[in-house]
Amino acid sequence: MEVAGRTLLDITLERLRGFGIREVIVNVHHFGEMVVAYLKKHDDLGMLIEISREEELLDTGGGLKKAAWFFQDSDEPFLLHNVDVISSIDLGRMVEVHRKSGSLATLAVQERETSRYLLFDEQDQLCGRRAGRDGAAEMVRAAQVTRALAFSGVHVISPRLLNGITEDGAFSIIASYLRMAGAGESISAFRADEYYWRDLGKPENVEAATEDVERGVVRI
């Protein structure tokens, strides 16, 4: 998939390079060999890239668990970035905020319309979720006041979180975050309202993103 003549994978990896990241693992499933061939053709964009092949789709949590070996020898936090989003989120600032907070994970969130909201308390700690504007709140920890925010698909994660993932098979990483938050762990919000962000899961969104690039609303 391309936006303004560039593949989403290329756009994402180039953004990571811009923040000093040189070691990456990429999950592949549908047309996985095309992804591998593309990276090989472009010399892995000058990065050290490993491939995690999913014979069956494992969702965001199962995919991370399968790739956990890639992070096992490091104490440094790492970025998990969906390839089907474009944003101008300051990843360096996000990592810095994560380090200072001591959280297991920090999630980039925004105040915008979505079909699924994450709920955070006044200390920006994850405390629940809700489906849509009118859905019932599913709370995992008590909070007097909550903010309903939309997740952006960009996380900073401390490697020690990986040992706490008890779910198996295909599962959403959000389920793990909620369980851990309910057990008292710190899963924090990074407010990304000031940054450009667009999901590219639909053809019309790809067209809109292309127009945004052409009009100079966002640079890729």
PDB file of N, CA and C in Angstrom, residues 16-100:
ATOM      1  N   LEU A  16      11.167   5.866  11.950  1.00  0.00           N
ATOM      2  CA  LEU A  16      11.943   5.261  13.030  1.00  0.00           C
ATOM      3  C   LEU A  16      13.428   5.591  12.880  1.00  0.00           C
ATOM      4  N   ARG A  17      13.924   5.535  11.652  1.00  0.00           N
ATOM      5  CA  ARG A  17      15.324   5.902  11.404  1.00  0.00           C
ATOM      6  C   ARG A  17      15.591   7.331  11.844  1.00  0.00           C
ATOM      7  N   GLY A  18      14.630   8.195  11.598  1.00  0.00           N
ATOM      8  CA  GLY A  18      14.788   9.605  11.951  1.00  0.00           C
ATOM      9  C   GLY A  18      14.924   9.831  13.444  1.00  0.00           C
ATOM     10  N   PHE A  19      14.480   8.871  14.232  1.00  0.00           N
ATOM     11  CA  PHE A  19      14.613   8.974  15.691  1.00  0.00           C
ATOM     12  C   PHE A  19      15.731   8.079  16.218  1.00  0.00           C
ATOM     13  N   GLY A  20      16.606   7.644  15.320  1.00  0.00           N
ATOM     14  CA  GLY A  20      17.800   6.915  15.739  1.00  0.00           C
ATOM     15  C   GLY A  20      17.634   5.420  15.881  1.00  0.00           C
ATOM     16  N   ILE A  21      16.504   4.893  15.483  1.00  0.00           N
ATOM     17  CA  ILE A  21      16.274   3.448  15.615  1.00  0.00           C
ATOM     18  C   ILE A  21      16.890   2.730  14.420  1.00  0.00           C
ATOM     19  N   ARG A  22      17.648   1.677  14.697  1.00  0.00           N
ATOM     20  CA  ARG A  22      18.330   0.942  13.629  1.00  0.00           C
ATOM     21  C   ARG A  22      18.023  -0.556  13.659  1.00  0.00           C
ATOM     22  N   GLU A  23      17.397  -1.049  14.717  1.00  0.00           N
ATOM     23  CA  GLU A  23      17.077  -2.475  14.824  1.00  0.00           C
ATOM     24  C   GLU A  23      15.562  -2.644  14.920  1.00  0.00           C
ATOM     25  N   VAL A  24      15.024  -3.433  14.002  1.00  0.00           N
ATOM     26  CA  VAL A  24      13.572  -3.535  13.858  1.00  0.00           C
ATOM     27  C   VAL A  24      13.181  -4.986  13.601  1.00  0.00           C
ATOM     28  N   ILE A  25      12.018  -5.377  14.129  1.00  0.00           N
ATOM     29  CA  ILE A  25      11.430  -6.657  13.750  1.00  0.00           C
ATOM     30  C   ILE A  25      10.063  -6.364  13.146  1.00  0.00           C
ATOM     31  N   VAL A  26       9.774  -6.987  12.006  1.00  0.00           N
ATOM     32  CA  VAL A  26       8.547  -6.733  11.264  1.00  0.00           C
ATOM     33  C   VAL A  26       7.690  -7.997  11.253  1.00  0.00           C
ATOM     34  N   ASN A  27       6.441  -7.880  11.692  1.00  0.00           N
ATOM     35  CA  ASN A  27       5.502  -9.001  11.622  1.00  0.00           C
ATOM     36  C   ASN A  27       4.933  -9.093  10.210  1.00  0.00           C
ATOM     37  N   VAL A  28       4.909 -10.297   9.639  1.00  0.00           N
ATOM     38  CA  VAL A  28       4.334 -10.466   8.304  1.00  0.00           C
ATOM     39  C   VAL A  28       3.362 -11.642   8.296  1.00  0.00           C
ATOM     40  N   HIS A  29       2.338 -11.514   7.458  1.00  0.00           N
ATOM     41  CA  HIS A  29       1.362 -12.592   7.261  1.00  0.00           C
ATOM     42  C   HIS A  29       0.883 -12.538   5.809  1.00  0.00           C
ATOM     43  N   HIS A  30      -0.124 -11.703   5.531  1.00  0.00           N
ATOM     44  CA  HIS A  30      -0.691 -11.599   4.189  1.00  0.00           C
ATOM     45  C   HIS A  30       0.359 -11.012   3.229  1.00  0.00           C
ATOM     46  N   PHE A  31       0.645 -11.721   2.135  1.00  0.00           N
ATOM     47  CA  PHE A  31       1.687 -11.297   1.184  1.00  0.00           C
ATOM     48  C   PHE A  31       3.027 -11.075   1.889  1.00  0.00           C
ATOM     49  N   GLY A  32       3.301 -11.920   2.881  1.00  0.00           N
ATOM     50  CA  GLY A  32       4.517 -11.763   3.670  1.00  0.00           C
ATOM     51  C   GLY A  32       5.784 -11.795   2.846  1.00  0.00           C
ATOM     52  N   GLU A  33       5.829 -12.681   1.830  1.00  0.00           N
ATOM     53  CA  GLU A  33       7.042 -12.781   1.019  1.00  0.00           C
ATOM     54  C   GLU A  33       7.271 -11.536   0.181  1.00  0.00           C
ATOM     55  N   MET A  34       6.181 -10.827  -0.154  1.00  0.00           N
ATOM     56  CA  MET A  34       6.338  -9.556  -0.874  1.00  0.00           C
ATOM     57  C   MET A  34       7.014  -8.524   0.012  1.00  0.00           C
ATOM     58  N   VAL A  35       6.669  -8.540   1.286  1.00  0.00           N
ATOM     59  CA  VAL A  35       7.293  -7.620   2.238  1.00  0.00           C
ATOM     60  C   VAL A  35       8.777  -7.940   2.371  1.00  0.00           C
ATOM     61  N   VAL A  36       9.082  -9.229   2.515  1.00  0.00           N
ATOM     62  CA  VAL A  36      10.481  -9.657   2.649  1.00  0.00           C
ATOM     63  C   VAL A  36      11.273  -9.268   1.400  1.00  0.00           C
ATOM     64  N   ALA A  37      10.691  -9.493   0.223  1.00  0.00           N
ATOM     65  CA  ALA A  37      11.369  -9.169  -1.031  1.00  0.00           C
ATOM     66  C   ALA A  37      11.582  -7.663  -1.155  1.00  0.00           C
ATOM     67  N   TYR A  38      10.608  -6.888  -0.731  1.00  0.00           N
ATOM     68  CA  TYR A  38      10.726  -5.428  -0.795  1.00  0.00           C
ATOM     69  C   TYR A  38      11.880  -4.943   0.083  1.00  0.00           C
ATOM     70  N   LEU A  39      11.963  -5.476   1.286  1.00  0.00           N
ATOM     71  CA  LEU A  39      13.039  -5.076   2.191  1.00  0.00           C
ATOM     72  C   LEU A  39      14.403  -5.482   1.639  1.00  0.00           C
ATOM     73  N   LYS A  40      14.474  -6.689   1.091  1.00  0.00           N
ATOM     74  CA  LYS A  40      15.734  -7.157   0.512  1.00  0.00           C
ATOM     75  C   LYS A  40      16.161  -6.281  -0.651  1.00  0.00           C
ATOM     76  N   LYS A  41      15.217  -5.935  -1.505  1.00  0.00           N
ATOM     77  CA  LYS A  41      15.506  -5.098  -2.669  1.00  0.00           C
ATOM     78  C   LYS A  41      16.058  -3.741  -2.250  1.00  0.00           C
ATOM     79  N   HIS A  42      15.582  -3.232  -1.112  1.00  0.00           N
ATOM     80  CA  HIS A  42      16.001  -1.910  -0.648  1.00  0.00           C
ATOM     81  C   HIS A  42      17.033  -2.004   0.485  1.00  0.00           C
ATOM     82  N   ASP A  43      17.730  -3.149   0.551  1.00  0.00           N
ATOM     83  CA  ASP A  43      18.815  -3.333   1.526  1.00  0.00           C
ATOM     84  C   ASP A  43      18.375  -3.016   2.949  1.00  0.00           C
ATOM     85  N   ASP A  44      17.143  -3.418   3.272  1.00  0.00           N
ATOM     86  CA  ASP A  44      16.581  -3.210   4.614  1.00  0.00           C
ATOM     87  C   ASP A  44      16.642  -1.745   5.042  1.00  0.00           C
ATOM     88  N   LEU A  45      16.691  -0.851   4.037  1.00  0.00           N
ATOM     89  CA  LEU A  45      16.703   0.595   4.294  1.00  0.00           C
ATOM     90  C   LEU A  45      17.841   0.988   5.239  1.00  0.00           C
ATOM     91  N   GLY A  46      18.929   0.225   5.174  1.00  0.00           N
ATOM     92  CA  GLY A  46      20.080   0.536   6.017  1.00  0.00           C
ATOM     93  C   GLY A  46      19.892   0.192   7.475  1.00  0.00           C
ATOM     94  N   MET A  47      18.925  -0.679   7.779  1.00  0.00           N
ATOM     95  CA  MET A  47      18.642  -1.059   9.164  1.00  0.00           C
ATOM     96  C   MET A  47      18.877  -2.551   9.346  1.00  0.00           C
ATOM     97  N   LEU A  48      18.953  -2.983  10.588  1.00  0.00           N
ATOM     98  CA  LEU A  48      18.996  -4.405  10.910  1.00  0.00           C
ATOM     99  C   LEU A  48      17.552  -4.855  11.113  1.00  0.00           C
ATOM    100  N   ILE A  49      17.027  -5.619  10.167  1.00  0.00           N
ATOM    101  CA  ILE A  49      15.616  -5.988  10.209  1.00  0.00           C
ATOM    102  C   ILE A  49      15.456  -7.503  10.282  1.00  0.00           C
ATOM    103  N   GLU A  50      14.709  -7.941  11.269  1.00  0.00           N
ATOM    104  CA  GLU A  50      14.324  -9.336  11.406  1.00  0.00           C
ATOM    105  C   GLU A  50      12.856  -9.474  11.009  1.00  0.00           C
ATOM    106  N   ILE A  51      12.471 -10.677  10.620  1.00  0.00           N
ATOM    107  CA  ILE A  51      11.097 -10.945  10.209  1.00  0.00           C
ATOM    108  C   ILE A  51      10.464 -11.948  11.169  1.00  0.00           C
ATOM    109  N   SER A  52       9.250 -11.653  11.614  1.00  0.00           N
ATOM    110  CA  SER A  52       8.475 -12.585  12.418  1.00  0.00           C
ATOM    111  C   SER A  52       7.270 -13.017  11.582  1.00  0.00           C
ATOM    112  N   ARG A  53       7.318 -14.265  11.107  1.00  0.00           N
ATOM    113  CA  ARG A  53       6.250 -14.770  10.229  1.00  0.00           C
ATOM    114  C   ARG A  53       5.114 -15.367  11.057  1.00  0.00           C
ATOM    115  N   GLU A  54       3.914 -14.907  10.795  1.00  0.00           N
ATOM    116  CA  GLU A  54       2.732 -15.430  11.462  1.00  0.00           C
ATOM    117  C   GLU A  54       1.969 -16.315  10.487  1.00  0.00           C
ATOM    118  N   GLU A  55       1.974 -17.619  10.736  1.00  0.00           N
ATOM    119  CA  GLU A  55       1.230 -18.539   9.874  1.00  0.00           C
ATOM    120  C   GLU A  55      -0.268 -18.278  10.012  1.00  0.00           C
ATOM    121  N   GLU A  56      -0.691 -17.966  11.221  1.00  0.00           N
ATOM    122  CA  GLU A  56      -2.046 -17.511  11.490  1.00  0.00           C
ATOM    123  C   GLU A  56      -1.937 -16.150  12.164  1.00  0.00           C
ATOM    124  N   LEU A  57      -2.868 -15.260  11.828  1.00  0.00           N
ATOM    125  CA  LEU A  57      -2.827 -13.933  12.417  1.00  0.00           C
ATOM    126  C   LEU A  57      -2.953 -14.015  13.935  1.00  0.00           C
ATOM    127  N   LEU A  58      -2.066 -13.340  14.628  1.00  0.00           N
ATOM    128  CA  LEU A  58      -2.012 -13.424  16.085  1.00  0.00           C
ATOM    129  C   LEU A  58      -2.520 -12.173  16.784  1.00  0.00           C
ATOM    130  N   ASP A  59      -2.974 -11.197  16.013  1.00  0.00           N
ATOM    131  CA  ASP A  59      -3.453  -9.924  16.549  1.00  0.00           C
ATOM    132  C   ASP A  59      -2.276  -9.184  17.208  1.00  0.00           C
ATOM    133  N   THR A  60      -2.563  -8.037  17.789  1.00  0.00           N
ATOM    134  CA  THR A  60      -1.478  -7.178  18.279  1.00  0.00           C
ATOM    135  C   THR A  60      -0.741  -7.765  19.477  1.00  0.00           C
ATOM    136  N   GLY A  61      -1.447  -8.502  20.317  1.00  0.00           N
ATOM    137  CA  GLY A  61      -0.789  -9.097  21.483  1.00  0.00           C
ATOM    138  C   GLY A  61      -0.032 -10.357  21.145  1.00  0.00           C
ATOM    139  N   GLY A  62      -0.669 -11.263  20.400  1.00  0.00           N
ATOM    140  CA  GLY A  62      -0.006 -12.497  20.018  1.00  0.00           C
ATOM    141  C   GLY A  62       1.205 -12.245  19.132  1.00  0.00           C
ATOM    142  N   GLY A  63       1.101 -11.223  18.276  1.00  0.00           N
ATOM    143  CA  GLY A  63       2.228 -10.878  17.412  1.00  0.00           C
ATOM    144  C   GLY A  63       3.424 -10.387  18.210  1.00  0.00           C
ATOM    145  N   LEU A  64       3.153  -9.563  19.226  1.00  0.00           N
ATOM    146  CA  LEU A  64       4.238  -9.082  20.086  1.00  0.00           C
ATOM    147  C   LEU A  64       4.852 -10.233  20.875  1.00  0.00           C
ATOM    148  N   LYS A  65       4.019 -11.122  21.393  1.00  0.00           N
ATOM    149  CA  LYS A  65       4.536 -12.241  22.178  1.00  0.00           C
ATOM    150  C   LYS A  65       5.440 -13.132  21.333  1.00  0.00           C
ATOM    151  N   LYS A  66       5.051 -13.370  20.085  1.00  0.00           N
ATOM    152  CA  LYS A  66       5.856 -14.201  19.191  1.00  0.00           C
ATOM    153  C   LYS A  66       7.210 -13.561  18.895  1.00  0.00           C
ATOM    154  N   ALA A  67       7.226 -12.230  18.861  1.00  0.00           N
ATOM    155  CA  ALA A  67       8.460 -11.508  18.545  1.00  0.00           C
ATOM    156  C   ALA A  67       9.254 -11.122  19.781  1.00  0.00           C
ATOM    157  N   ALA A  68       8.828 -11.582  20.950  1.00  0.00           N
ATOM    158  CA  ALA A  68       9.446 -11.142  22.209  1.00  0.00           C
ATOM    159  C   ALA A  68      10.930 -11.476  22.294  1.00  0.00           C
ATOM    160  N   TRP A  69      11.353 -12.548  21.626  1.00  0.00           N
ATOM    161  CA  TRP A  69      12.765 -12.946  21.686  1.00  0.00           C
ATOM    162  C   TRP A  69      13.688 -11.831  21.202  1.00  0.00           C
ATOM    163  N   PHE A  70      13.179 -10.992  20.322  1.00  0.00           N
ATOM    164  CA  PHE A  70      13.990  -9.925  19.731  1.00  0.00           C
ATOM    165  C   PHE A  70      14.434  -8.899  20.777  1.00  0.00           C
ATOM    166  N   PHE A  71      13.673  -8.806  21.869  1.00  0.00           N
ATOM    167  CA  PHE A  71      13.926  -7.775  22.881  1.00  0.00           C
ATOM    168  C   PHE A  71      14.502  -8.325  24.175  1.00  0.00           C
ATOM    169  N   GLN A  72      14.739  -9.633  24.249  1.00  0.00           N
ATOM    170  CA  GLN A  72      15.037 -10.262  25.529  1.00  0.00           C
ATOM    171  C   GLN A  72      16.396  -9.886  26.118  1.00  0.00           C
ATOM    172  N   ASP A  73      17.324  -9.432  25.298  1.00  0.00           N
ATOM    173  CA  ASP A  73      18.655  -9.109  25.818  1.00  0.00           C
ATOM    174  C   ASP A  73      18.849  -7.625  26.087  1.00  0.00           C
ATOM    175  N   SER A  74      17.756  -6.862  26.123  1.00  0.00           N
ATOM    176  CA  SER A  74      17.877  -5.422  26.320  1.00  0.00           C
ATOM    177  C   SER A  74      16.978  -4.954  27.459  1.00  0.00           C
ATOM    178  N   ASP A  75      17.451  -3.965  28.188  1.00  0.00           N
ATOM    179  CA  ASP A  75      16.640  -3.324  29.220  1.00  0.00           C
ATOM    180  C   ASP A  75      16.040  -2.026  28.712  1.00  0.00           C
ATOM    181  N   GLU A  76      16.361  -1.679  27.461  1.00  0.00           N
ATOM    182  CA  GLU A  76      15.900  -0.415  26.891  1.00  0.00           C
ATOM    183  C   GLU A  76      14.452  -0.540  26.417  1.00  0.00           C
ATOM    184  N   PRO A  77      13.635   0.508  26.619  1.00  0.00           N
ATOM    185  CA  PRO A  77      12.272   0.479  26.088  1.00  0.00           C
ATOM    186  C   PRO A  77      12.296   0.431  24.559  1.00  0.00           C
ATOM    187  N   PHE A  78      11.255  -0.132  23.976  1.00  0.00           N
ATOM    188  CA  PHE A  78      11.175  -0.211  22.514  1.00  0.00           C
ATOM    189  C   PHE A  78       9.834   0.329  22.039  1.00  0.00           C
ATOM    190  N   LEU A  79       9.794   0.690  20.769  1.00  0.00           N
ATOM    191  CA  LEU A  79       8.582   1.209  20.145  1.00  0.00           C
ATOM    192  C   LEU A  79       7.843   0.096  19.418  1.00  0.00           C
ATOM    193  N   LEU A  80       6.533   0.076  19.573  1.00  0.00           N
ATOM    194  CA  LEU A  80       5.673  -0.789  18.785  1.00  0.00           C
ATOM    195  C   LEU A  80       4.803   0.143  17.956  1.00  0.00           C
ATOM    196  N   HIS A  81       4.886   0.026  16.617  1.00  0.00           N
ATOM    197  CA  HIS A  81       4.256   0.994  15.724  1.00  0.00           C
ATOM    198  C   HIS A  81       3.454   0.271  14.651  1.00  0.00           C
ATOM    199  N   ASN A  82       2.143   0.474  14.634  1.00  0.00           N
ATOM    200  CA  ASN A  82       1.334  -0.071  13.546  1.00  0.00           C
ATOM    201  C   ASN A  82       1.782   0.548  12.226  1.00  0.00           C
ATOM    202  N   VAL A  83       1.831  -0.270  11.173  1.00  0.00           N
ATOM    203  CA  VAL A  83       2.300   0.241   9.892  1.00  0.00           C
ATOM    204  C   VAL A  83       1.190   0.958   9.129  1.00  0.00           C
ATOM    205  N   ASP A  84      -0.061   0.757   9.537  1.00  0.00           N
ATOM    206  CA  ASP A  84      -1.168   1.353   8.793  1.00  0.00           C
ATOM    207  C   ASP A  84      -1.648   2.672   9.400  1.00  0.00           C
ATOM    208  N   VAL A  85      -0.735   3.393  10.049  1.00  0.00           N
ATOM    209  CA  VAL A  85      -1.039   4.744  10.516  1.00  0.00           C
ATOM    210  C   VAL A  85       0.092   5.675  10.094  1.00  0.00           C
ATOM    211  N   ILE A  86      -0.276   6.911   9.815  1.00  0.00           N
ATOM    212  CA  ILE A  86       0.702   7.959   9.550  1.00  0.00           C
ATOM    213  C   ILE A  86       0.507   9.039  10.609  1.00  0.00           C
ATOM    214  N   SER A  87       1.602   9.501  11.174  1.00  0.00           N
ATOM    215  CA  SER A  87       1.487  10.542  12.188  1.00  0.00           C
ATOM    216  C   SER A  87       2.751  11.388  12.212  1.00  0.00           C
ATOM    217  N   SER A  88       2.642  12.498  12.930  1.00  0.00           N
ATOM    218  CA  SER A  88       3.817  13.337  13.181  1.00  0.00           C
ATOM    219  C   SER A  88       4.184  13.287  14.662  1.00  0.00           C
ATOM    220  N   ILE A  89       3.726  12.262  15.363  1.00  0.00           N
ATOM    221  CA  ILE A  89       3.993  12.125  16.800  1.00  0.00           C
ATOM    222  C   ILE A  89       5.496  12.152  17.067  1.00  0.00           C
ATOM    223  N   ASP A  90       5.898  12.944  18.023  1.00  0.00           N
ATOM    224  CA  ASP A  90       7.318  13.057  18.399  1.00  0.00           C
ATOM    225  C   ASP A  90       7.696  11.810  19.196  1.00  0.00           C
ATOM    226  N   LEU A  91       8.264  10.833  18.515  1.00  0.00           N
ATOM    227  CA  LEU A  91       8.591   9.562  19.153  1.00  0.00           C
ATOM    228  C   LEU A  91       9.685   9.720  20.202  1.00  0.00           C
ATOM    229  N   GLY A  92      10.616  10.630  19.969  1.00  0.00           N
ATOM    230  CA  GLY A  92      11.671  10.875  20.944  1.00  0.00           C
ATOM    231  C   GLY A  92      11.116  11.412  22.248  1.00  0.00           C
ATOM    232  N   ARG A  93      10.205  12.349  22.147  1.00  0.00           N
ATOM    233  CA  ARG A  93       9.561  12.898  23.345  1.00  0.00           C
ATOM    234  C   ARG A  93       8.751  11.828  24.054  1.00  0.00           C
ATOM    235  N   MET A  94       8.095  11.000  23.278  1.00  0.00           N
ATOM    236  CA  MET A  94       7.277   9.931  23.867  1.00  0.00           C
ATOM    237  C   MET A  94       8.139   8.952  24.660  1.00  0.00           C
ATOM    238  N   VAL A  95       9.284   8.576  24.114  1.00  0.00           N
ATOM    239  CA  VAL A  95      10.200   7.678  24.824  1.00  0.00           C
ATOM    240  C   VAL A  95      10.701   8.337  26.111  1.00  0.00           C
ATOM    241  N   GLU A  96      11.016   9.632  26.030  1.00  0.00           N
ATOM    242  CA  GLU A  96      11.499  10.352  27.209  1.00  0.00           C
ATOM    243  C   GLU A  96      10.443  10.367  28.315  1.00  0.00           C
ATOM    244  N   VAL A  97       9.190  10.633  27.941  1.00  0.00           N
ATOM    245  CA  VAL A  97       8.093  10.633  28.914  1.00  0.00           C
ATOM    246  C   VAL A  97       7.942   9.243  29.526  1.00  0.00           C
ATOM    247  N   HIS A  98       8.064   8.221  28.695  1.00  0.00           N
ATOM    248  CA  HIS A  98       7.958   6.846  29.188  1.00  0.00           C
ATOM    249  C   HIS A  98       9.052   6.540  30.203  1.00  0.00           C
ATOM    250  N   ARG A  99      10.279   6.913  29.898  1.00  0.00           N
ATOM    251  CA  ARG A  99      11.397   6.648  30.811  1.00  0.00           C
ATOM    252  C   ARG A  99      11.153   7.303  32.170  1.00  0.00           C
ATOM    253  N   LYS A 100      10.697   8.544  32.154  1.00  0.00           N
ATOM    254  CA  LYS A 100      10.492   9.283  33.397  1.00  0.00           C
ATOM    255  C   LYS A 100       9.349   8.705  34.221  1.00  0.00           C
TER     256      LYS A 100
END
